[in-house]
């Protein structure tokens, strides 16, 4: 395992929501049962809430950037076996990164992160997922990870050099809180000139990658946890995709479903979705399909990064009724099946020139 002092940059990321438990007050549980039992109850509820689903949202925190020297990275083929992805299996942003790595045939190791203690990422100053470690360099933020690794596959710059092309910009929002943005979050660092047609393709890819993050992903949790039955279905499913004990799975299924049902309602209100959240999701899928047109993929004959992003956030819930309904009541199934084949057979593997 690499040392945290040898990290080139630590980026704020889009992350999975952890239900916060206030531990500073001496609660009735503590008075009745003692501190250890209080911590166990709170930890169990927190675990259930986190594992019970993947309510993910965009939040950019302010972190200091720690730039130190790091070794030059060799060619992707030589380095693929040294990629480690720290994830929650149920998080759509983590699934975006996995989809990218799978499509391009990049070998990697998965480390499932304990959603309560997060001991697997104790090396990291930033405590969210996804995190990718490639040799001694840590990358955060699913879209930044993808942009940097896609640029790296062009073999034009070392990873250390590529990091300089994604400078952080600190901004202050209307709530007077500072956040960190990246103007190049969706940019691929090509070092060549393109004709007008190729530039149009690049612009389209950026637009729809951003749309997945800013718009479509927010329709997921209100749909996955739309009803009590669906909340139970999702919580049971997510409790089995990670490496968890029988007790943790039980808590995730039953207590997690309660948490996530109400949080799904909160997300619906936060993002202004219509009362029929299924229709809201169908509407957004139809927007995507209109952009797709008669092409096999948004990228044309092969998937581009927007295709991978859209498929990635759906991939983790493929076995739930939400995606089953999408396939039944919209025209997304042919595209989805083509994407599934392309990703699972690593059709992006091989030399990349543009």
mmCIF file of C-alpha atoms in Angstrom:
data_model
loop_
_atom_site.group_PDB
_atom_site.id
_atom_site.type_symbol
_atom_site.label_atom_id
_atom_site.label_comp_id
_atom_site.label_asym_id
_atom_site.label_seq_id
_atom_site.Cartn_x
_atom_site.Cartn_y
_atom_site.Cartn_z
ATOM 1 C CA UNK A 1 0.000 0.000 0.000
ATOM 2 C CA UNK A 2 1.251 3.434 -0.856
ATOM 3 C CA UNK A 3 1.949 6.111 1.731
ATOM 4 C CA UNK A 4 -0.420 9.041 1.995
ATOM 5 C CA UNK A 5 2.563 11.404 1.901
ATOM 6 C CA UNK A 6 3.213 10.356 -1.677
ATOM 7 C CA UNK A 7 -0.079 11.553 -3.148
ATOM 8 C CA UNK A 8 0.152 13.938 -6.072
ATOM 9 C CA UNK A 9 -3.273 15.534 -5.624
ATOM 10 C CA UNK A 10 -6.393 15.000 -3.602
ATOM 11 C CA UNK A 11 -9.552 16.070 -5.431
ATOM 12 C CA UNK A 12 -13.009 16.703 -3.976
ATOM 13 C CA UNK A 13 -15.492 14.249 -5.440
ATOM 14 C CA UNK A 14 -19.091 13.399 -6.120
ATOM 15 C CA UNK A 15 -19.882 10.956 -3.429
ATOM 16 C CA UNK A 16 -22.417 8.665 -1.803
ATOM 17 C CA UNK A 17 -24.444 10.144 1.017
ATOM 18 C CA UNK A 18 -23.622 8.952 4.536
ATOM 19 C CA UNK A 19 -26.353 9.485 7.113
ATOM 20 C CA UNK A 20 -24.833 11.586 9.842
ATOM 21 C CA UNK A 21 -25.285 10.525 13.472
ATOM 22 C CA UNK A 22 -24.786 13.088 16.202
ATOM 23 C CA UNK A 23 -22.529 11.532 18.803
ATOM 24 C CA UNK A 24 -21.741 14.593 20.893
ATOM 25 C CA UNK A 25 -24.933 14.489 22.950
ATOM 26 C CA UNK A 26 -25.422 12.034 25.776
ATOM 27 C CA UNK A 27 -28.646 10.447 24.568
ATOM 28 C CA UNK A 28 -31.235 8.358 26.337
ATOM 29 C CA UNK A 29 -29.642 5.261 24.794
ATOM 30 C CA UNK A 30 -26.357 6.141 26.446
ATOM 31 C CA UNK A 31 -27.959 6.647 29.830
ATOM 32 C CA UNK A 32 -29.858 3.382 29.578
ATOM 33 C CA UNK A 33 -27.326 1.123 27.898
ATOM 34 C CA UNK A 34 -23.926 2.804 28.170
ATOM 35 C CA UNK A 35 -21.520 4.258 25.630
ATOM 36 C CA UNK A 36 -20.624 1.010 23.857
ATOM 37 C CA UNK A 37 -24.224 0.063 23.167
ATOM 38 C CA UNK A 38 -24.957 3.628 22.072
ATOM 39 C CA UNK A 39 -22.099 3.503 19.568
ATOM 40 C CA UNK A 40 -23.236 0.106 18.302
ATOM 41 C CA UNK A 41 -26.816 1.294 17.767
ATOM 42 C CA UNK A 42 -25.744 4.465 16.017
ATOM 43 C CA UNK A 43 -23.174 2.618 13.946
ATOM 44 C CA UNK A 44 -25.699 -0.009 12.922
ATOM 45 C CA UNK A 45 -28.262 2.591 11.895
ATOM 46 C CA UNK A 46 -25.655 4.525 9.964
ATOM 47 C CA UNK A 47 -24.501 1.352 8.228
ATOM 48 C CA UNK A 48 -28.051 0.418 7.340
ATOM 49 C CA UNK A 49 -28.742 3.835 5.944
ATOM 50 C CA UNK A 50 -25.606 3.875 3.831
ATOM 51 C CA UNK A 51 -25.758 0.299 2.619
ATOM 52 C CA UNK A 52 -29.507 0.418 2.176
ATOM 53 C CA UNK A 53 -29.043 2.369 -1.018
ATOM 54 C CA UNK A 54 -26.922 4.708 -3.028
ATOM 55 C CA UNK A 55 -28.472 8.118 -2.672
ATOM 56 C CA UNK A 56 -25.684 10.015 -4.341
ATOM 57 C CA UNK A 57 -25.484 13.710 -4.904
ATOM 58 C CA UNK A 58 -22.972 16.322 -5.959
ATOM 59 C CA UNK A 59 -21.122 18.071 -3.195
ATOM 60 C CA UNK A 60 -17.772 19.749 -3.584
ATOM 61 C CA UNK A 61 -15.825 20.372 -0.397
ATOM 62 C CA UNK A 62 -12.790 22.548 0.128
ATOM 63 C CA UNK A 63 -9.589 20.567 0.610
ATOM 64 C CA UNK A 64 -6.004 21.676 0.531
ATOM 65 C CA UNK A 65 -4.075 20.322 -2.420
ATOM 66 C CA UNK A 66 -0.937 18.509 -1.402
ATOM 67 C CA UNK A 67 1.438 18.435 -4.356
ATOM 68 C CA UNK A 68 4.592 16.420 -3.909
ATOM 69 C CA UNK A 69 6.977 14.648 -6.239
ATOM 70 C CA UNK A 70 5.810 11.369 -7.681
ATOM 71 C CA UNK A 71 7.432 8.915 -10.034
ATOM 72 C CA UNK A 72 6.689 8.977 -13.754
ATOM 73 C CA UNK A 73 4.114 6.429 -14.806
ATOM 74 C CA UNK A 74 5.030 3.959 -17.510
ATOM 75 C CA UNK A 75 2.799 2.887 -20.376
ATOM 76 C CA UNK A 76 -0.799 1.903 -19.560
ATOM 77 C CA UNK A 77 -0.131 -1.717 -20.498
ATOM 78 C CA UNK A 78 2.696 -1.927 -17.969
ATOM 79 C CA UNK A 79 0.714 -0.127 -15.313
ATOM 80 C CA UNK A 80 -2.781 -1.590 -15.569
ATOM 81 C CA UNK A 81 -2.229 -4.178 -12.849
ATOM 82 C CA UNK A 82 -1.409 -1.398 -10.375
ATOM 83 C CA UNK A 83 -4.838 0.262 -10.466
ATOM 84 C CA UNK A 84 -6.938 0.001 -7.307
ATOM 85 C CA UNK A 85 -10.532 1.218 -7.106
ATOM 86 C CA UNK A 86 -11.950 1.983 -3.670
ATOM 87 C CA UNK A 87 -15.721 1.923 -3.900
ATOM 88 C CA UNK A 88 -19.196 1.317 -2.565
ATOM 89 C CA UNK A 89 -20.613 -1.324 -4.907
ATOM 90 C CA UNK A 90 -23.999 0.409 -4.918
ATOM 91 C CA UNK A 91 -22.736 3.912 -5.771
ATOM 92 C CA UNK A 92 -23.528 5.037 -9.357
ATOM 93 C CA UNK A 93 -20.411 7.215 -9.520
ATOM 94 C CA UNK A 94 -18.267 4.217 -8.555
ATOM 95 C CA UNK A 95 -20.052 2.183 -11.214
ATOM 96 C CA UNK A 96 -19.211 4.885 -13.757
ATOM 97 C CA UNK A 97 -15.507 4.379 -13.059
ATOM 98 C CA UNK A 98 -15.805 0.591 -13.151
ATOM 99 C CA UNK A 99 -17.602 0.791 -16.491
ATOM 100 C CA UNK A 100 -14.821 2.952 -17.933
ATOM 101 C CA UNK A 101 -12.103 0.574 -16.709
ATOM 102 C CA UNK A 102 -13.976 -2.479 -17.993
ATOM 103 C CA UNK A 103 -14.672 -1.027 -21.418
ATOM 104 C CA UNK A 104 -11.027 -0.110 -21.961
ATOM 105 C CA UNK A 105 -9.854 -3.480 -20.668
ATOM 106 C CA UNK A 106 -7.792 -2.003 -17.842
ATOM 107 C CA UNK A 107 -6.945 -4.486 -15.123
ATOM 108 C CA UNK A 108 -7.749 -3.256 -11.644
ATOM 109 C CA UNK A 109 -8.329 -4.374 -8.095
ATOM 110 C CA UNK A 110 -11.543 -3.530 -6.242
ATOM 111 C CA UNK A 111 -11.547 -2.685 -2.544
ATOM 112 C CA UNK A 112 -15.025 -2.483 -1.041
ATOM 113 C CA UNK A 113 -15.075 0.283 1.561
ATOM 114 C CA UNK A 114 -16.792 -0.192 4.918
ATOM 115 C CA UNK A 115 -19.429 2.581 4.872
ATOM 116 C CA UNK A 116 -19.168 3.191 8.632
ATOM 117 C CA UNK A 117 -15.497 3.167 9.569
ATOM 118 C CA UNK A 118 -13.965 3.459 6.084
ATOM 119 C CA UNK A 119 -10.798 1.819 7.352
ATOM 120 C CA UNK A 120 -9.913 0.776 3.810
ATOM 121 C CA UNK A 121 -9.275 4.431 2.925
ATOM 122 C CA UNK A 122 -7.608 5.485 6.174
ATOM 123 C CA UNK A 123 -4.609 6.540 4.063
ATOM 124 C CA UNK A 124 -6.727 9.204 2.376
ATOM 125 C CA UNK A 125 -7.168 12.752 3.589
ATOM 126 C CA UNK A 126 -10.441 12.856 1.656
ATOM 127 C CA UNK A 127 -12.945 10.360 3.003
ATOM 128 C CA UNK A 128 -15.239 9.732 0.038
ATOM 129 C CA UNK A 129 -15.502 7.300 -2.855
ATOM 130 C CA UNK A 130 -14.709 6.560 -5.615
ATOM 131 C CA UNK A 131 -10.954 6.746 -5.162
ATOM 132 C CA UNK A 132 -8.537 5.372 -7.727
ATOM 133 C CA UNK A 133 -4.905 4.750 -6.862
ATOM 134 C CA UNK A 134 -2.596 4.213 -9.800
ATOM 135 C CA UNK A 135 0.889 3.485 -8.514
ATOM 136 C CA UNK A 136 1.500 6.151 -5.875
ATOM 137 C CA UNK A 137 -1.009 8.692 -7.194
ATOM 138 C CA UNK A 138 -4.521 9.096 -5.800
ATOM 139 C CA UNK A 139 -7.369 10.387 -7.961
ATOM 140 C CA UNK A 140 -10.851 11.336 -6.738
ATOM 141 C CA UNK A 141 -14.079 12.530 -8.404
ATOM 142 C CA UNK A 142 -15.560 10.028 -10.833
ATOM 143 C CA UNK A 143 -15.603 12.379 -13.819
ATOM 144 C CA UNK A 144 -12.089 13.657 -13.136
ATOM 145 C CA UNK A 145 -10.821 10.102 -12.762
ATOM 146 C CA UNK A 146 -12.301 9.202 -16.140
ATOM 147 C CA UNK A 147 -11.020 12.337 -17.888
ATOM 148 C CA UNK A 148 -7.499 11.917 -16.531
ATOM 149 C CA UNK A 149 -7.277 8.198 -17.288
ATOM 150 C CA UNK A 150 -8.753 8.678 -20.765
ATOM 151 C CA UNK A 151 -6.151 11.379 -21.442
ATOM 152 C CA UNK A 152 -3.460 9.089 -20.058
ATOM 153 C CA UNK A 153 -4.422 6.296 -22.451
ATOM 154 C CA UNK A 154 -3.430 8.584 -25.333
ATOM 155 C CA UNK A 155 0.193 8.077 -24.157
ATOM 156 C CA UNK A 156 1.086 11.717 -24.718
ATOM 157 C CA UNK A 157 1.833 12.760 -21.138
ATOM 158 C CA UNK A 158 2.792 11.213 -17.837
ATOM 159 C CA UNK A 159 0.097 11.078 -15.217
ATOM 160 C CA UNK A 160 1.966 13.660 -13.161
ATOM 161 C CA UNK A 161 1.939 16.082 -16.104
ATOM 162 C CA UNK A 162 -1.749 15.465 -16.793
ATOM 163 C CA UNK A 163 -2.673 16.488 -13.256
ATOM 164 C CA UNK A 164 -1.446 20.003 -14.012
ATOM 165 C CA UNK A 165 -4.128 20.386 -16.690
ATOM 166 C CA UNK A 166 -6.947 20.080 -14.135
ATOM 167 C CA UNK A 167 -6.348 23.000 -11.739
ATOM 168 C CA UNK A 168 -8.829 23.553 -8.913
ATOM 169 C CA UNK A 169 -10.805 26.769 -8.718
ATOM 170 C CA UNK A 170 -12.230 27.821 -5.352
ATOM 171 C CA UNK A 171 -15.567 29.622 -5.605
ATOM 172 C CA UNK A 172 -17.980 30.984 -3.020
ATOM 173 C CA UNK A 173 -21.633 30.104 -3.507
ATOM 174 C CA UNK A 174 -24.804 31.983 -2.645
ATOM 175 C CA UNK A 175 -24.783 30.276 0.767
ATOM 176 C CA UNK A 176 -21.348 31.842 1.392
ATOM 177 C CA UNK A 177 -19.690 28.420 1.460
ATOM 178 C CA UNK A 178 -16.523 27.778 -0.479
ATOM 179 C CA UNK A 179 -16.480 24.957 -2.987
ATOM 180 C CA UNK A 180 -13.904 23.662 -5.429
ATOM 181 C CA UNK A 181 -14.688 23.416 -9.116
ATOM 182 C CA UNK A 182 -12.647 22.173 -12.076
ATOM 183 C CA UNK A 183 -13.098 23.924 -15.388
ATOM 184 C CA UNK A 184 -11.581 20.927 -17.174
ATOM 185 C CA UNK A 185 -13.493 18.203 -15.322
ATOM 186 C CA UNK A 186 -14.905 16.847 -18.592
ATOM 187 C CA UNK A 187 -11.944 17.725 -20.786
ATOM 188 C CA UNK A 188 -9.700 15.206 -22.543
ATOM 189 C CA UNK A 189 -6.170 16.469 -23.142
ATOM 190 C CA UNK A 190 -5.614 15.871 -26.840
ATOM 191 C CA UNK A 191 -2.399 17.203 -28.354
ATOM 192 C CA UNK A 192 -3.493 17.458 -31.944
ATOM 193 C CA UNK A 193 -5.728 19.540 -34.167
ATOM 194 C CA UNK A 194 -9.146 18.270 -35.176
ATOM 195 C CA UNK A 195 -11.508 19.140 -37.989
ATOM 196 C CA UNK A 196 -14.891 20.723 -37.334
ATOM 197 C CA UNK A 197 -16.678 17.381 -37.284
ATOM 198 C CA UNK A 198 -14.412 15.928 -34.590
ATOM 199 C CA UNK A 199 -14.659 19.079 -32.488
ATOM 200 C CA UNK A 200 -18.447 18.786 -32.640
ATOM 201 C CA UNK A 201 -18.207 15.193 -31.374
ATOM 202 C CA UNK A 202 -15.985 16.262 -28.480
ATOM 203 C CA UNK A 203 -18.399 19.031 -27.517
ATOM 204 C CA UNK A 204 -21.333 16.594 -27.635
ATOM 205 C CA UNK A 205 -19.500 14.106 -25.436
ATOM 206 C CA UNK A 206 -18.759 16.744 -22.784
ATOM 207 C CA UNK A 207 -22.339 18.005 -22.823
ATOM 208 C CA UNK A 208 -23.873 14.602 -22.169
ATOM 209 C CA UNK A 209 -21.305 13.524 -19.595
ATOM 210 C CA UNK A 210 -22.236 16.623 -17.630
ATOM 211 C CA UNK A 211 -25.944 15.951 -18.172
ATOM 212 C CA UNK A 212 -25.615 12.491 -16.622
ATOM 213 C CA UNK A 213 -23.985 13.994 -13.512
ATOM 214 C CA UNK A 214 -26.124 17.113 -13.195
ATOM 215 C CA UNK A 215 -29.527 15.829 -14.281
ATOM 216 C CA UNK A 216 -30.102 12.148 -14.883
ATOM 217 C CA UNK A 217 -28.415 10.732 -11.785
ATOM 218 C CA UNK A 218 -30.807 12.687 -9.569
ATOM 219 C CA UNK A 219 -33.754 10.668 -10.874
ATOM 220 C CA UNK A 220 -32.270 7.419 -9.560
ATOM 221 C CA UNK A 221 -32.840 7.367 -5.798
ATOM 222 C CA UNK A 222 -36.452 8.655 -5.920
ATOM 223 C CA UNK A 223 -37.221 5.791 -8.309
ATOM 224 C CA UNK A 224 -35.271 3.044 -6.593
ATOM 225 C CA UNK A 225 -36.957 3.859 -3.277
ATOM 226 C CA UNK A 226 -40.271 4.998 -4.755
ATOM 227 C CA UNK A 227 -42.443 2.572 -2.766
ATOM 228 C CA UNK A 228 -41.909 0.463 0.332
ATOM 229 C CA UNK A 229 -41.686 -2.644 -1.846
ATOM 230 C CA UNK A 230 -39.056 -1.104 -4.088
ATOM 231 C CA UNK A 231 -37.142 0.238 -1.089
ATOM 232 C CA UNK A 232 -37.030 -3.275 0.379
ATOM 233 C CA UNK A 233 -36.043 -4.734 -2.984
ATOM 234 C CA UNK A 234 -33.189 -2.266 -3.430
ATOM 235 C CA UNK A 235 -31.945 -2.518 0.151
ATOM 236 C CA UNK A 236 -31.902 -6.313 0.013
ATOM 237 C CA UNK A 237 -30.076 -6.251 -3.319
ATOM 238 C CA UNK A 238 -27.447 -3.741 -2.176
ATOM 239 C CA UNK A 239 -26.895 -5.660 1.058
ATOM 240 C CA UNK A 240 -25.687 -8.617 -1.009
ATOM 241 C CA UNK A 241 -23.428 -6.864 -3.509
ATOM 242 C CA UNK A 242 -20.884 -5.920 -0.834
ATOM 243 C CA UNK A 243 -18.832 -8.096 1.498
ATOM 244 C CA UNK A 244 -20.878 -7.777 4.687
ATOM 245 C CA UNK A 245 -21.896 -9.965 7.613
ATOM 246 C CA UNK A 246 -25.326 -11.534 8.036
ATOM 247 C CA UNK A 247 -26.198 -9.011 10.752
ATOM 248 C CA UNK A 248 -25.164 -6.086 8.575
ATOM 249 C CA UNK A 249 -27.212 -7.440 5.679
ATOM 250 C CA UNK A 250 -30.262 -7.771 7.919
ATOM 251 C CA UNK A 251 -29.889 -4.185 9.137
ATOM 252 C CA UNK A 252 -29.353 -2.915 5.623
ATOM 253 C CA UNK A 253 -32.456 -4.638 4.319
ATOM 254 C CA UNK A 254 -34.946 -3.660 6.990
ATOM 255 C CA UNK A 255 -33.652 -0.499 8.651
ATOM 256 C CA UNK A 256 -31.942 0.751 5.514
ATOM 257 C CA UNK A 257 -35.165 0.494 3.536
ATOM 258 C CA UNK A 258 -36.903 2.833 5.982
ATOM 259 C CA UNK A 259 -34.112 5.408 5.795
ATOM 260 C CA UNK A 260 -33.857 5.323 2.046
ATOM 261 C CA UNK A 261 -37.602 5.469 1.410
ATOM 262 C CA UNK A 262 -37.762 8.830 3.163
ATOM 263 C CA UNK A 263 -34.505 10.076 1.672
ATOM 264 C CA UNK A 264 -35.821 9.209 -1.790
ATOM 265 C CA UNK A 265 -38.758 11.521 -1.091
ATOM 266 C CA UNK A 266 -36.378 14.229 0.078
ATOM 267 C CA UNK A 267 -34.294 13.932 -3.100
ATOM 268 C CA UNK A 268 -37.460 14.186 -5.204
ATOM 269 C CA UNK A 269 -38.286 17.498 -3.562
ATOM 270 C CA UNK A 270 -34.705 18.776 -3.656
ATOM 271 C CA UNK A 271 -34.369 18.320 -7.416
ATOM 272 C CA UNK A 272 -37.897 19.372 -8.307
ATOM 273 C CA UNK A 273 -39.043 16.106 -9.870
ATOM 274 C CA UNK A 274 -42.684 15.678 -10.836
ATOM 275 C CA UNK A 275 -44.911 13.691 -8.484
ATOM 276 C CA UNK A 276 -44.728 10.629 -10.729
ATOM 277 C CA UNK A 277 -40.980 10.065 -10.440
ATOM 278 C CA UNK A 278 -41.090 7.199 -12.944
ATOM 279 C CA UNK A 279 -42.412 9.600 -15.550
ATOM 280 C CA UNK A 280 -39.692 12.074 -14.585
ATOM 281 C CA UNK A 281 -37.089 9.397 -15.245
ATOM 282 C CA UNK A 282 -38.725 8.332 -18.502
ATOM 283 C CA UNK A 283 -38.732 11.958 -19.630
ATOM 284 C CA UNK A 284 -34.985 12.273 -19.076
ATOM 285 C CA UNK A 285 -34.297 8.976 -20.832
ATOM 286 C CA UNK A 286 -36.304 10.218 -23.808
ATOM 287 C CA UNK A 287 -34.120 13.334 -23.885
ATOM 288 C CA UNK A 288 -31.064 11.085 -24.030
ATOM 289 C CA UNK A 289 -32.584 8.874 -26.730
ATOM 290 C CA UNK A 290 -33.471 11.907 -28.828
ATOM 291 C CA UNK A 291 -29.813 12.927 -28.760
ATOM 292 C CA UNK A 292 -28.843 9.351 -29.646
ATOM 293 C CA UNK A 293 -31.076 9.352 -32.702
ATOM 294 C CA UNK A 294 -30.512 6.440 -35.068
ATOM 295 C CA UNK A 295 -26.887 5.942 -34.072
ATOM 296 C CA UNK A 296 -25.738 2.823 -32.250
ATOM 297 C CA UNK A 297 -24.090 4.991 -29.606
ATOM 298 C CA UNK A 298 -23.749 8.687 -28.863
ATOM 299 C CA UNK A 299 -20.174 8.175 -29.994
ATOM 300 C CA UNK A 300 -21.330 6.745 -33.328
ATOM 301 C CA UNK A 301 -20.054 3.260 -34.099
ATOM 302 C CA UNK A 302 -18.322 2.986 -30.728
ATOM 303 C CA UNK A 303 -19.342 4.240 -27.281
ATOM 304 C CA UNK A 304 -17.914 7.544 -26.135
ATOM 305 C CA UNK A 305 -17.464 8.683 -22.534
ATOM 306 C CA UNK A 306 -21.052 9.950 -22.372
ATOM 307 C CA UNK A 307 -22.339 6.493 -23.331
ATOM 308 C CA UNK A 308 -20.127 4.966 -20.652
ATOM 309 C CA UNK A 309 -21.325 7.457 -18.035
ATOM 310 C CA UNK A 310 -25.009 6.842 -18.756
ATOM 311 C CA UNK A 311 -24.606 3.081 -18.828
ATOM 312 C CA UNK A 312 -22.411 3.213 -15.734
ATOM 313 C CA UNK A 313 -24.998 4.836 -13.471
ATOM 314 C CA UNK A 314 -27.635 2.329 -14.643
ATOM 315 C CA UNK A 315 -25.375 -0.701 -14.494
ATOM 316 C CA UNK A 316 -25.427 -0.940 -10.709
ATOM 317 C CA UNK A 317 -29.233 -1.165 -10.610
ATOM 318 C CA UNK A 318 -29.710 -3.353 -13.671
ATOM 319 C CA UNK A 319 -31.450 -6.096 -11.692
ATOM 320 C CA UNK A 320 -33.952 -3.771 -10.012
ATOM 321 C CA UNK A 321 -37.468 -3.010 -11.211
ATOM 322 C CA UNK A 322 -36.453 0.576 -12.034
ATOM 323 C CA UNK A 323 -34.297 -0.509 -14.969
ATOM 324 C CA UNK A 324 -36.739 -3.238 -15.929
ATOM 325 C CA UNK A 325 -39.409 -0.550 -16.275
ATOM 326 C CA UNK A 326 -37.047 1.674 -18.261
ATOM 327 C CA UNK A 327 -36.513 -1.127 -20.756
ATOM 328 C CA UNK A 328 -40.238 -1.865 -20.916
ATOM 329 C CA UNK A 329 -41.654 1.642 -21.186
ATOM 330 C CA UNK A 330 -38.932 3.488 -23.111
ATOM 331 C CA UNK A 331 -36.825 2.592 -26.140
ATOM 332 C CA UNK A 332 -33.553 2.365 -24.213
ATOM 333 C CA UNK A 333 -33.198 -1.442 -24.288
ATOM 334 C CA UNK A 334 -31.391 -1.797 -27.670
ATOM 335 C CA UNK A 335 -28.802 0.816 -26.659
ATOM 336 C CA UNK A 336 -28.494 -0.687 -23.179
ATOM 337 C CA UNK A 337 -27.886 -4.177 -24.568
ATOM 338 C CA UNK A 338 -25.264 -2.886 -27.022
ATOM 339 C CA UNK A 339 -23.520 -1.058 -24.185
ATOM 340 C CA UNK A 340 -23.587 -4.122 -21.952
ATOM 341 C CA UNK A 341 -21.927 -6.195 -24.660
ATOM 342 C CA UNK A 342 -19.333 -3.512 -25.423
ATOM 343 C CA UNK A 343 -18.358 -3.110 -21.775
ATOM 344 C CA UNK A 344 -18.339 -6.780 -20.828
ATOM 345 C CA UNK A 345 -16.230 -7.723 -23.862
ATOM 346 C CA UNK A 346 -13.801 -4.808 -23.320
ATOM 347 C CA UNK A 347 -14.306 -3.451 -26.828
ATOM 348 C CA UNK A 348 -12.317 -0.307 -26.029
ATOM 349 C CA UNK A 349 -9.131 -2.246 -25.307
ATOM 350 C CA UNK A 350 -6.192 -1.756 -27.650
ATOM 351 C CA UNK A 351 -4.284 1.213 -29.092
ATOM 352 C CA UNK A 352 -6.049 4.583 -28.740
ATOM 353 C CA UNK A 353 -5.159 7.467 -31.012
ATOM 354 C CA UNK A 354 -7.979 9.982 -30.452
#
